[in-house]
Amino acid sequence: MFGWKVFALLGLVSVSVSGCAALLEKPLIEPPDEIAKLSNADLSPAAPMGVRPVSNPTLNTGSIAAKYAGDNRTTRAVEARTPGISQNASGYELNFSDTDLSELVKVVLKDTLGITYVFDSHIEGRVSISTGGPVTRAELISILESILATNHAALLIENGVYRVVPEADARQQGISAFDYVRESREVGAGYGVSIFALRYVSTEAMMRMLDGLMVKQEDLRASVFNNMLFIRGPGQSRQSIVEIVSMFDVDWMKGQSAGIFKLDNASPDDVIRELKQVFQTDRQGRGLVKFQTIGRLNAVLVLAPRSQTVDKVGEWISRLDHSGADDDNYYVYRVENGRAKDLARLLMAAFTGGGAAGGSGRGAEEKEVAPTLAASRTSSGSSFGSSSSGTGSNSNSGPLSGSTTGSTSLGGGDASGSSNGSPLKGAPTLASAEEEPADEGPQSSAATSSDQVRVTPDERNNKLLIKASERNYKKILQILHRVDQPPLQVLINATLAEVTLNKNLQYGVQFFLQKNHGKSGGIGFSTSDALAIAPVMPGLNLIAGNIGSDPRVILDALAKETAVRIVSSPSVVVLHNQQAILEVGDQVPIITREAQSVINPDSPTVNEIEFKNTGVILNVTPRINSNGLVTMEVQQEVSAVQNTSGQSDAATSLTPTISQRRVTSTIAVQSGQMVVLGGLIREEVSRSKSSIPVINKIPYLGDVLGGETDNGRTRTELVVFIRPIVIRNPEDASNAAEALRAGMASLAPRPTAWDARIESREDPRVVGGGSIK
């Protein structure tokens, strides 16, 4: 309630003052009569007028009268002040009209501020200035600098002495260093050059920001070498520049949260472009988060005021870090069960319909071999003799040597010696892992490519390097998961027996077994066409029907009639669609080429020798279907050196005659069923020659006293028992191993009728004058 009264009173006072001012401005009061005052003056002593109250004279204004009340306070005399400038508690007020510039400088610097100064006499000019209110000391100096600048002059400060010089001279003087971190108070008055050491912003960027703020562009200079900024001008101008620079040259990373996110699939530029759309950095989210590409690390740098924002950006980066469905990427697939080269060939056939080549792999003989590991290979000794290293030459000089390489023997019987056999001529072969060179040179450079798909096999590490889009790689991965499966294995138990044919078996083992078919206690066989026995050449091809898995049943039946000898009884595990090679025999050296110098007739003859595998050779390639049916490609060969001249050194000749018996069959049997192969009969004639020394060289007389004796003929037949067992899992492998250990006892010689017959009877078979054991 009291407040509104105060405001009302103030309003009335203001109205009254306005009215008084209006009245005083009107010239209605006539001037007083000065002559009357002097004639009526009181000349008696009185107190001074300055200390006694002033009476209000009554003015004769005619019909107009006015009364003006004072404030009842004594008015003091006004103190003397500096001409043109006044000072009060609030500051300084300037009021100059057409004053000489030197006089203005003197009043401001010397009379008012008490500053010693030097004024250049070349400076001329006149100034009119009036401030509408009080100004501070610093503002007074700035006003003076502005007045000097309009008159092409400048104020310099050197060692506390102020100098007013022409502007042209000031440009070459007054350089001062400045650190704006200590506020703008360091920028003093006067014309000069200030040096700013920028910390966070480059001079080029600062020059662009200050462009247009300077009245004269030549007053702003930058030093790129040490990142310094030079500003020339009056103190007020430099102070303004300091304030602007301090606003821009700040550590914008201070208080910022940062994160570096590496990308595994996507490109940083693509991810940043998508992140800007997510966080609306061009609209509502401007300044919320900043992104920067780090190409060297394939990463994204994220800057944000809050760590929560960085975490949120990291979540979005993990969501966006996926390669496009059509973008090519590199993938590495580790082959678990097959071979990388075979899988690469298969993938090329699936995507391009062609075949693959390359690498230092095997030749075209592997075209029908499934992608699995290397084939198994076994070899054992036999009674055909032992391998040896030989040297062949037609003279005593320049020998050529040949040698054989031994291998681990597998099998039974009374065999001795070892040999490194080779597959049959013309048969598809597959080198074992041991025969591959240790260093195959550079890895296969050939690859499978189809538009955007490229598959390169790494044979050394058995891996596939795949370049494909994500869509195509998913298709490739589905194929690999179905193809790269553990291969099936087959345990092949083989027994090779040599049967001597006598009168009861003069037609061979096949006729003997068929003759006893159906008799009480006889042997049961099945020769149905449904069992897919397809002999290429005539021979014994039977499948045992009710005799189980032990070949001793047939061997016992044959031993009652003739002599039976076990040549070998190997067992080998081979992978599906791989080749197992069983060899029992010798390597025979054969001359393939002779060479002799045509210039020197006395030069030695050089022979080129190769070794021919002889003996019993069995190749088996099994293929397994889903029902357990095993289809076997069987190649069986029996070969030996033939003595055509009747001489005892036929086996050591470098041009021997080799007798060969071979049979090829394709058989399909169930797992665990035994197959009997035979029909390979060999007939040998043994002759001996007797003579009397010296007399045998006499014509006709030597023939009469000596002669040849025919020791008889020996016919033998080789019978092969093959029993495949499919191994699908580790349990089947364990059962097969246990059955093999149990079956070893059944293969051991026992005192039976046919064993006693062999021991009690001398073997009449003679080859080249010697007996075979």
PDB file of C-alpha atoms in Angstrom, residues 278-380:
ATOM      1  CA  VAL A 278      20.222 -42.899 -37.075  1.00  0.00           C
ATOM      2  CA  PHE A 279      21.356 -40.089 -34.752  1.00  0.00           C
ATOM      3  CA  GLN A 280      20.079 -37.254 -36.987  1.00  0.00           C
ATOM      4  CA  THR A 281      23.390 -35.388 -36.857  1.00  0.00           C
ATOM      5  CA  ASP A 282      22.210 -32.986 -39.568  1.00  0.00           C
ATOM      6  CA  ARG A 283      18.971 -32.032 -37.817  1.00  0.00           C
ATOM      7  CA  GLN A 284      17.835 -32.576 -34.220  1.00  0.00           C
ATOM      8  CA  GLY A 285      21.017 -34.374 -33.201  1.00  0.00           C
ATOM      9  CA  ARG A 286      23.437 -31.744 -34.487  1.00  0.00           C
ATOM     10  CA  GLY A 287      26.469 -31.575 -32.187  1.00  0.00           C
ATOM     11  CA  LEU A 288      25.308 -34.553 -30.131  1.00  0.00           C
ATOM     12  CA  VAL A 289      27.910 -36.941 -31.509  1.00  0.00           C
ATOM     13  CA  LYS A 290      30.776 -36.758 -33.996  1.00  0.00           C
ATOM     14  CA  PHE A 291      32.140 -39.543 -36.209  1.00  0.00           C
ATOM     15  CA  GLN A 292      35.533 -39.921 -37.843  1.00  0.00           C
ATOM     16  CA  THR A 293      36.886 -42.632 -40.143  1.00  0.00           C
ATOM     17  CA  ILE A 294      40.134 -44.401 -39.193  1.00  0.00           C
ATOM     18  CA  GLY A 295      41.058 -46.102 -42.441  1.00  0.00           C
ATOM     19  CA  ARG A 296      44.295 -47.639 -41.168  1.00  0.00           C
ATOM     20  CA  LEU A 297      42.425 -49.605 -38.498  1.00  0.00           C
ATOM     21  CA  ASN A 298      39.200 -49.980 -40.472  1.00  0.00           C
ATOM     22  CA  ALA A 299      37.490 -48.432 -37.474  1.00  0.00           C
ATOM     23  CA  VAL A 300      35.126 -45.614 -36.494  1.00  0.00           C
ATOM     24  CA  LEU A 301      36.084 -42.896 -33.973  1.00  0.00           C
ATOM     25  CA  VAL A 302      33.110 -41.664 -31.942  1.00  0.00           C
ATOM     26  CA  LEU A 303      33.128 -38.444 -29.860  1.00  0.00           C
ATOM     27  CA  ALA A 304      30.251 -37.408 -27.623  1.00  0.00           C
ATOM     28  CA  PRO A 305      29.776 -35.308 -24.460  1.00  0.00           C
ATOM     29  CA  ARG A 306      28.354 -38.288 -22.569  1.00  0.00           C
ATOM     30  CA  SER A 307      29.741 -41.787 -22.255  1.00  0.00           C
ATOM     31  CA  GLN A 308      26.223 -43.211 -22.490  1.00  0.00           C
ATOM     32  CA  THR A 309      25.977 -41.804 -25.986  1.00  0.00           C
ATOM     33  CA  VAL A 310      29.224 -43.540 -26.977  1.00  0.00           C
ATOM     34  CA  ASP A 311      27.906 -46.833 -25.608  1.00  0.00           C
ATOM     35  CA  LYS A 312      24.698 -46.426 -27.569  1.00  0.00           C
ATOM     36  CA  VAL A 313      26.668 -45.718 -30.742  1.00  0.00           C
ATOM     37  CA  GLY A 314      28.748 -48.855 -30.101  1.00  0.00           C
ATOM     38  CA  GLU A 315      25.585 -50.946 -29.968  1.00  0.00           C
ATOM     39  CA  TRP A 316      24.447 -49.566 -33.293  1.00  0.00           C
ATOM     40  CA  ILE A 317      27.871 -50.166 -34.836  1.00  0.00           C
ATOM     41  CA  SER A 318      27.715 -53.843 -33.851  1.00  0.00           C
ATOM     42  CA  ARG A 319      24.289 -54.032 -35.482  1.00  0.00           C
ATOM     43  CA  LEU A 320      25.444 -52.364 -38.666  1.00  0.00           C
ATOM     44  CA  ASP A 321      28.789 -54.186 -38.943  1.00  0.00           C
ATOM     45  CA  HIS A 322      27.588 -56.732 -41.444  1.00  0.00           C
ATOM     46  CA  SER A 323      28.699 -57.089 -45.004  1.00  0.00           C
ATOM     47  CA  GLY A 324      26.132 -56.687 -47.697  1.00  0.00           C
ATOM     48  CA  ALA A 325      24.563 -59.711 -49.276  1.00  0.00           C
ATOM     49  CA  ASP A 326      26.263 -58.892 -52.574  1.00  0.00           C
ATOM     50  CA  ASP A 327      29.602 -57.630 -51.235  1.00  0.00           C
ATOM     51  CA  ASP A 328      32.586 -59.886 -51.793  1.00  0.00           C
ATOM     52  CA  ASN A 329      34.433 -61.098 -48.720  1.00  0.00           C
ATOM     53  CA  TYR A 330      37.144 -63.637 -48.002  1.00  0.00           C
ATOM     54  CA  TYR A 331      36.363 -66.745 -45.990  1.00  0.00           C
ATOM     55  CA  VAL A 332      38.586 -69.615 -44.861  1.00  0.00           C
ATOM     56  CA  TYR A 333      37.102 -73.090 -44.551  1.00  0.00           C
ATOM     57  CA  ARG A 334      39.063 -75.812 -42.800  1.00  0.00           C
ATOM     58  CA  VAL A 335      38.566 -79.146 -44.516  1.00  0.00           C
ATOM     59  CA  GLU A 336      38.004 -81.801 -41.886  1.00  0.00           C
ATOM     60  CA  ASN A 337      37.786 -85.074 -43.776  1.00  0.00           C
ATOM     61  CA  GLY A 338      38.525 -84.648 -47.471  1.00  0.00           C
ATOM     62  CA  ARG A 339      41.228 -82.926 -49.487  1.00  0.00           C
ATOM     63  CA  ALA A 340      41.118 -79.232 -50.249  1.00  0.00           C
ATOM     64  CA  LYS A 341      42.014 -79.707 -53.915  1.00  0.00           C
ATOM     65  CA  ASP A 342      39.218 -82.212 -54.482  1.00  0.00           C
ATOM     66  CA  LEU A 343      36.643 -80.030 -52.768  1.00  0.00           C
ATOM     67  CA  ALA A 344      37.738 -77.031 -54.841  1.00  0.00           C
ATOM     68  CA  ARG A 345      37.256 -79.087 -57.994  1.00  0.00           C
ATOM     69  CA  LEU A 346      33.827 -80.158 -56.797  1.00  0.00           C
ATOM     70  CA  LEU A 347      32.760 -76.593 -56.019  1.00  0.00           C
ATOM     71  CA  MET A 348      33.873 -75.425 -59.439  1.00  0.00           C
ATOM     72  CA  ALA A 349      31.864 -78.157 -61.062  1.00  0.00           C
ATOM     73  CA  ALA A 350      28.842 -77.079 -59.014  1.00  0.00           C
ATOM     74  CA  PHE A 351      29.130 -73.366 -59.850  1.00  0.00           C
ATOM     75  CA  THR A 352      30.622 -73.395 -63.333  1.00  0.00           C
ATOM     76  CA  GLY A 353      30.082 -76.893 -64.655  1.00  0.00           C
ATOM     77  CA  GLY A 354      33.793 -77.284 -65.442  1.00  0.00           C
ATOM     78  CA  GLY A 355      36.767 -79.083 -64.033  1.00  0.00           C
ATOM     79  CA  ALA A 356      39.572 -77.747 -61.902  1.00  0.00           C
ATOM     80  CA  ALA A 357      43.251 -78.071 -62.379  1.00  0.00           C
ATOM     81  CA  GLY A 358      46.284 -76.701 -60.753  1.00  0.00           C
ATOM     82  CA  GLY A 359      48.721 -77.300 -58.012  1.00  0.00           C
ATOM     83  CA  SER A 360      51.283 -80.007 -57.962  1.00  0.00           C
ATOM     84  CA  GLY A 361      48.696 -82.674 -57.522  1.00  0.00           C
ATOM     85  CA  ARG A 362      48.368 -86.027 -59.226  1.00  0.00           C
ATOM     86  CA  GLY A 363      47.441 -86.638 -62.800  1.00  0.00           C
ATOM     87  CA  ALA A 364      44.304 -87.642 -64.586  1.00  0.00           C
ATOM     88  CA  GLU A 365      44.231 -91.064 -62.970  1.00  0.00           C
ATOM     89  CA  GLU A 366      42.463 -89.513 -59.989  1.00  0.00           C
ATOM     90  CA  LYS A 367      39.458 -88.356 -61.971  1.00  0.00           C
ATOM     91  CA  GLU A 368      37.204 -91.016 -60.503  1.00  0.00           C
ATOM     92  CA  VAL A 369      38.653 -90.957 -57.004  1.00  0.00           C
ATOM     93  CA  ALA A 370      36.393 -89.492 -54.356  1.00  0.00           C
ATOM     94  CA  PRO A 371      37.691 -86.629 -52.181  1.00  0.00           C
ATOM     95  CA  THR A 372      39.308 -88.587 -49.367  1.00  0.00           C
ATOM     96  CA  LEU A 373      42.739 -89.202 -47.981  1.00  0.00           C
ATOM     97  CA  ALA A 374      45.572 -91.003 -49.719  1.00  0.00           C
ATOM     98  CA  ALA A 375      45.169 -94.668 -50.508  1.00  0.00           C
ATOM     99  CA  SER A 376      46.574 -97.465 -48.409  1.00  0.00           C
ATOM    100  CA  ARG A 377      49.439 -99.573 -49.638  1.00  0.00           C
ATOM    101  CA  THR A 378      50.760-102.835 -48.267  1.00  0.00           C
ATOM    102  CA  SER A 379      53.469-105.209 -49.364  1.00  0.00           C
ATOM    103  CA  SER A 380      54.808-108.451 -47.995  1.00  0.00           C
TER     104      SER A 380
END
